[in-house]
Amino acid sequence: LGGGGRAGRACERGARPPAGAPAMKKVLPEDEGRDEEAEDEEDEEAADEEDDEEAAGDAKGGGNKKGGADVLGLDADSDSDDDDSESAGSASNTGLTEAQNRLLYLISLYTHAARTEDEKEEWIRKQAVQVLIYEGIVLQVLDYDYAPSSEMIGLRRAYFNVSQEGKSDLDFLREEELLNGLKLSSKEYQPITCYQISEKGEEVLKKLGKQDREAVHEMVYEPGTRELLKVTWDEGDEVFYLVSA
């Protein structure tokens, strides 16, 4: 139960040096080698004296000092944690989890509640939301699990990848009145559930962080545009697709 036609994202990991690359080894003439050995011994003695002084300072200070690499790593982690806290704070002040924030924002992009008689109501079917949830999982935008599940498509039953965690969050957002719900009947007289962002949900989304918004944008918009991808069912292939209008 997911959209097709998206190109996979590739990433490079730890590129190795080309084969046959020379080792970084310096070869010295015999005389120069002896001079270098004497200098190396002096350098080693000086380094040992410095290490002894540092060890004495560590013992005096309670042994809390670590090697230079560890200290730098600790500082970097601290800075990273501060940055993560700031970014998490901008998203978590809604009182929802990251996945719930993104799911709510996703539905808000596809729906609209009419405020005047002339405005048009826009809703999204539960099955379409499930397709978008699966797409979000594949693109690592939504942190949910998924598994094959038997679902009704018209009068036919088929197996699709469905996220139970995503379903649970949908129910939670509905219970918190962040989403409006609507029950309809299909032409085959099958029950259909639709969702729409509520006024309360729109107020919550005003506190949503930029990082969460951009993550959802990458998933629901045609690349390089602000054109929403629509969920369509292909009866011949028996698969859902995300296509541009």
Short mmCIF file of C-alpha atoms in Angstrom, two decimals:
data_model
loop_
_atom_site.label_atom_id
_atom_site.label_comp_id
_atom_site.label_asym_id
_atom_site.label_seq_id
_atom_site.Cartn_x
_atom_site.Cartn_y
_atom_site.Cartn_z
CA LEU A 1 0.00 0.00 0.00
CA GLY A 2 2.33 2.67 -1.19
CA GLY A 3 3.23 5.00 -3.98
CA GLY A 4 5.40 3.98 -6.87
CA GLY A 5 7.57 5.84 -9.28
CA ARG A 6 9.97 7.47 -6.81
CA ALA A 7 13.67 7.13 -7.34
CA GLY A 8 15.68 5.66 -4.48
CA ARG A 9 18.12 7.85 -2.62
CA ALA A 10 21.72 6.66 -2.64
CA CYS A 11 24.37 7.52 -0.09
CA GLU A 12 28.10 6.98 -0.09
CA ARG A 13 29.74 5.36 2.91
CA GLY A 14 33.40 5.65 3.82
CA ALA A 15 35.06 5.96 0.42
CA ARG A 16 38.34 4.01 0.28
CA PRO A 17 41.56 5.29 -1.39
CA PRO A 18 42.21 4.06 -4.93
CA ALA A 19 44.00 0.74 -5.36
CA GLY A 20 47.79 1.05 -5.64
CA ALA A 21 47.97 4.30 -3.69
CA PRO A 22 51.46 4.68 -2.18
CA ALA A 23 51.84 4.27 1.57
CA MET A 24 52.85 7.41 3.47
CA LYS A 25 56.33 6.21 4.34
CA LYS A 26 59.47 8.36 4.14
CA VAL A 27 62.79 6.65 3.27
CA LEU A 28 66.01 8.40 4.43
CA PRO A 29 69.69 7.93 3.58
CA GLU A 30 71.71 6.08 6.25
CA ASP A 31 73.36 9.18 7.82
CA GLU A 32 70.20 11.21 7.80
CA GLY A 33 68.38 8.25 9.28
CA ARG A 34 70.75 8.20 12.32
CA ASP A 35 70.22 11.95 12.87
CA GLU A 36 66.52 11.49 12.61
CA GLU A 37 66.62 8.59 15.08
CA ALA A 38 68.46 10.77 17.62
CA GLU A 39 65.90 13.55 17.17
CA ASP A 40 63.08 11.04 17.51
CA GLU A 41 64.53 9.78 20.81
CA GLU A 42 64.74 13.34 22.14
CA ASP A 43 61.17 14.01 21.04
CA GLU A 44 59.98 10.80 22.72
CA GLU A 45 61.71 11.73 25.99
CA ALA A 46 60.12 15.20 25.92
CA ALA A 47 56.71 13.66 25.17
CA ASP A 48 57.12 11.19 28.06
CA GLU A 49 57.91 14.07 30.43
CA GLU A 50 54.78 15.93 29.27
CA ASP A 51 52.65 12.80 29.71
CA ASP A 52 54.00 12.36 33.26
CA GLU A 53 53.12 15.98 34.09
CA GLU A 54 49.60 15.56 32.66
CA ALA A 55 49.09 12.31 34.58
CA ALA A 56 50.16 14.03 37.80
CA GLY A 57 47.73 16.87 37.08
CA ASP A 58 44.91 14.35 36.45
CA ALA A 59 45.58 12.58 39.74
CA LYS A 60 45.56 15.90 41.57
CA GLY A 61 42.36 17.04 39.88
CA GLY A 62 40.42 13.85 40.67
CA GLY A 63 41.13 11.99 37.42
CA ASN A 64 38.31 13.70 35.44
CA LYS A 65 40.46 14.82 32.54
CA LYS A 66 40.33 12.70 29.38
CA GLY A 67 42.44 12.49 26.26
CA GLY A 68 42.21 15.36 23.79
CA ALA A 69 40.11 13.42 21.30
CA ASP A 70 37.60 12.45 23.99
CA VAL A 71 37.30 16.01 25.24
CA LEU A 72 36.69 17.31 21.74
CA GLY A 73 34.14 14.58 21.17
CA LEU A 74 32.37 15.46 24.41
CA ASP A 75 32.27 19.14 23.48
CA ALA A 76 30.95 18.32 20.02
CA ASP A 77 28.28 16.07 21.49
CA SER A 78 27.27 18.78 23.93
CA ASP A 79 26.89 21.30 21.13
CA SER A 80 24.96 18.77 19.08
CA ASP A 81 22.68 18.02 22.02
CA ASP A 82 22.01 21.74 22.44
CA ASP A 83 21.12 22.05 18.76
CA ASP A 84 18.90 18.96 18.95
CA SER A 85 17.15 20.37 22.01
CA GLU A 86 16.42 23.63 20.23
CA SER A 87 15.07 21.88 17.13
CA ALA A 88 13.11 19.37 19.20
CA GLY A 89 11.72 22.20 21.31
CA SER A 90 10.39 24.00 18.25
CA ALA A 91 8.50 20.86 17.24
CA SER A 92 7.65 19.35 20.63
CA ASN A 93 5.97 22.45 22.08
CA THR A 94 2.83 21.22 20.34
CA GLY A 95 2.59 18.50 22.98
CA LEU A 96 2.68 15.79 20.29
CA THR A 97 5.36 13.37 19.17
CA GLU A 98 7.40 14.07 16.03
CA ALA A 99 5.43 11.50 14.03
CA GLN A 100 2.10 12.90 15.23
CA ASN A 101 3.20 16.43 14.34
CA ARG A 102 4.18 15.40 10.83
CA LEU A 103 1.08 13.28 10.30
CA LEU A 104 -1.17 16.14 11.39
CA TYR A 105 0.66 18.57 9.10
CA LEU A 106 0.50 16.10 6.21
CA ILE A 107 -3.30 15.85 6.52
CA SER A 108 -3.58 19.64 6.77
CA LEU A 109 -1.95 20.00 3.33
CA TYR A 110 -4.61 17.81 1.70
CA THR A 111 -7.69 19.10 3.53
CA HIS A 112 -9.51 22.33 4.25
CA ALA A 113 -12.49 23.25 6.41
CA ALA A 114 -14.87 25.72 4.78
CA ARG A 115 -15.37 28.94 6.74
CA THR A 116 -17.94 30.50 4.45
CA GLU A 117 -20.77 29.20 2.30
CA ASP A 118 -18.74 29.81 -0.84
CA GLU A 119 -15.69 27.82 0.28
CA LYS A 120 -15.28 24.20 -0.69
CA GLU A 121 -14.75 21.47 1.88
CA GLU A 122 -11.73 19.22 1.30
CA TRP A 123 -11.34 15.80 2.94
CA ILE A 124 -8.93 12.90 2.54
CA ARG A 125 -9.88 9.23 2.71
CA LYS A 126 -8.37 7.01 5.36
CA GLN A 127 -6.92 4.68 2.70
CA ALA A 128 -5.15 7.60 1.03
CA VAL A 129 -3.70 8.60 4.41
CA GLN A 130 -2.44 5.04 4.89
CA VAL A 131 -0.72 5.18 1.50
CA LEU A 132 0.95 8.49 2.44
CA ILE A 133 1.99 7.07 5.81
CA TYR A 134 3.69 4.14 4.07
CA GLU A 135 5.43 6.54 1.69
CA GLY A 136 6.59 8.57 4.69
CA ILE A 137 8.03 5.44 6.31
CA VAL A 138 9.92 4.50 3.15
CA LEU A 139 11.37 8.03 2.89
CA GLN A 140 12.19 8.04 6.64
CA VAL A 141 9.91 11.00 7.28
CA LEU A 142 7.61 9.05 9.63
CA ASP A 143 9.06 6.74 12.28
CA TYR A 144 6.48 3.95 12.17
CA ASP A 145 6.55 0.23 11.54
CA TYR A 146 4.40 -1.51 8.92
CA ALA A 147 3.30 -5.01 7.99
CA PRO A 148 1.08 -6.69 5.38
CA SER A 149 -2.59 -6.33 6.18
CA SER A 150 -5.77 -7.48 4.46
CA GLU A 151 -7.74 -4.47 3.19
CA MET A 152 -10.90 -4.01 1.15
CA ILE A 153 -10.52 -2.16 -2.17
CA GLY A 154 -14.00 -1.76 -3.56
CA LEU A 155 -15.45 -5.27 -3.40
CA ARG A 156 -12.06 -6.96 -3.50
CA ARG A 157 -9.78 -7.90 -0.65
CA ALA A 158 -6.01 -7.64 -1.02
CA TYR A 159 -2.89 -7.41 1.13
CA PHE A 160 -1.07 -4.11 1.50
CA ASN A 161 1.63 -2.67 3.75
CA VAL A 162 -0.17 -0.87 6.55
CA SER A 163 1.20 0.82 9.68
CA GLN A 164 -0.68 -0.03 12.86
CA GLU A 165 1.25 2.71 14.68
CA GLY A 166 0.08 5.17 12.04
CA LYS A 167 -3.51 4.02 12.55
CA SER A 168 -3.13 4.46 16.28
CA ASP A 169 -1.86 8.03 15.88
CA LEU A 170 -4.75 8.81 13.52
CA ASP A 171 -7.20 7.66 16.20
CA PHE A 172 -5.33 9.71 18.82
CA LEU A 173 -5.44 12.90 16.73
CA ARG A 174 -9.15 12.32 16.17
CA GLU A 175 -9.78 11.79 19.89
CA GLU A 176 -7.91 15.01 20.67
CA GLU A 177 -10.19 16.81 18.18
CA LEU A 178 -7.21 17.87 16.08
CA LEU A 179 -8.90 16.18 13.11
CA ASN A 180 -12.49 16.20 11.94
CA GLY A 181 -13.98 12.86 10.95
CA LEU A 182 -16.60 11.96 8.37
CA LYS A 183 -18.30 8.64 7.64
CA LEU A 184 -19.43 8.00 4.08
CA SER A 185 -20.64 5.07 2.03
CA SER A 186 -19.00 4.03 -1.26
CA LYS A 187 -20.92 3.12 -4.39
CA GLU A 188 -20.46 -0.50 -3.31
CA TYR A 189 -22.04 0.46 0.05
CA GLN A 190 -18.75 -0.01 1.88
CA PRO A 191 -18.08 2.34 4.83
CA ILE A 192 -15.46 5.02 4.19
CA THR A 193 -13.75 7.19 6.81
CA CYS A 194 -12.44 10.62 5.84
CA TYR A 195 -10.31 13.11 7.76
CA GLN A 196 -9.92 16.88 7.77
CA ILE A 197 -7.78 19.28 9.77
CA SER A 198 -9.83 20.98 12.50
CA GLU A 199 -9.57 24.54 13.78
CA LYS A 200 -7.92 23.21 16.92
CA GLY A 201 -5.45 21.27 14.78
CA GLU A 202 -4.59 24.40 12.79
CA GLU A 203 -3.84 26.25 16.02
CA VAL A 204 -1.48 23.45 17.10
CA LEU A 205 0.32 23.54 13.74
CA LYS A 206 1.20 27.21 14.25
CA LYS A 207 3.79 25.92 16.75
CA LEU A 208 5.22 23.35 14.35
CA GLY A 209 8.94 23.66 13.63
CA LYS A 210 10.46 24.34 10.23
CA GLN A 211 12.31 21.01 10.18
CA ASP A 212 9.08 19.01 10.43
CA ARG A 213 7.40 21.10 7.75
CA GLU A 214 10.26 20.70 5.29
CA ALA A 215 10.45 16.95 5.89
CA VAL A 216 6.78 16.58 4.95
CA HIS A 217 7.18 18.90 1.94
CA GLU A 218 9.86 16.63 0.47
CA MET A 219 7.43 13.74 0.67
CA VAL A 220 4.15 15.19 -0.61
CA TYR A 221 5.25 17.69 -3.27
CA GLU A 222 6.39 16.99 -6.80
CA PRO A 223 10.17 17.63 -6.74
CA GLY A 224 10.97 21.27 -7.49
CA THR A 225 7.32 22.36 -7.26
CA ARG A 226 4.56 23.08 -4.77
CA GLU A 227 2.22 20.62 -6.52
CA LEU A 228 0.76 18.00 -4.20
CA LEU A 229 1.07 14.37 -5.21
CA LYS A 230 -2.29 12.59 -5.35
CA VAL A 231 -2.99 8.99 -4.32
CA THR A 232 -4.50 6.94 -7.16
CA TRP A 233 -5.46 3.27 -7.43
CA ASP A 234 -4.48 1.32 -10.54
CA GLU A 235 -6.90 -1.57 -10.96
CA GLY A 236 -4.77 -3.25 -13.63
CA ASP A 237 -1.60 -3.33 -11.55
CA GLU A 238 -3.55 -3.54 -8.26
CA VAL A 239 -1.32 -0.97 -6.65
CA PHE A 240 -1.56 2.60 -5.35
CA TYR A 241 0.52 5.32 -6.99
CA LEU A 242 1.46 8.86 -6.02
CA VAL A 243 1.05 11.01 -9.12
CA SER A 244 1.08 14.72 -9.88
CA ALA A 245 -2.17 16.29 -11.00
#
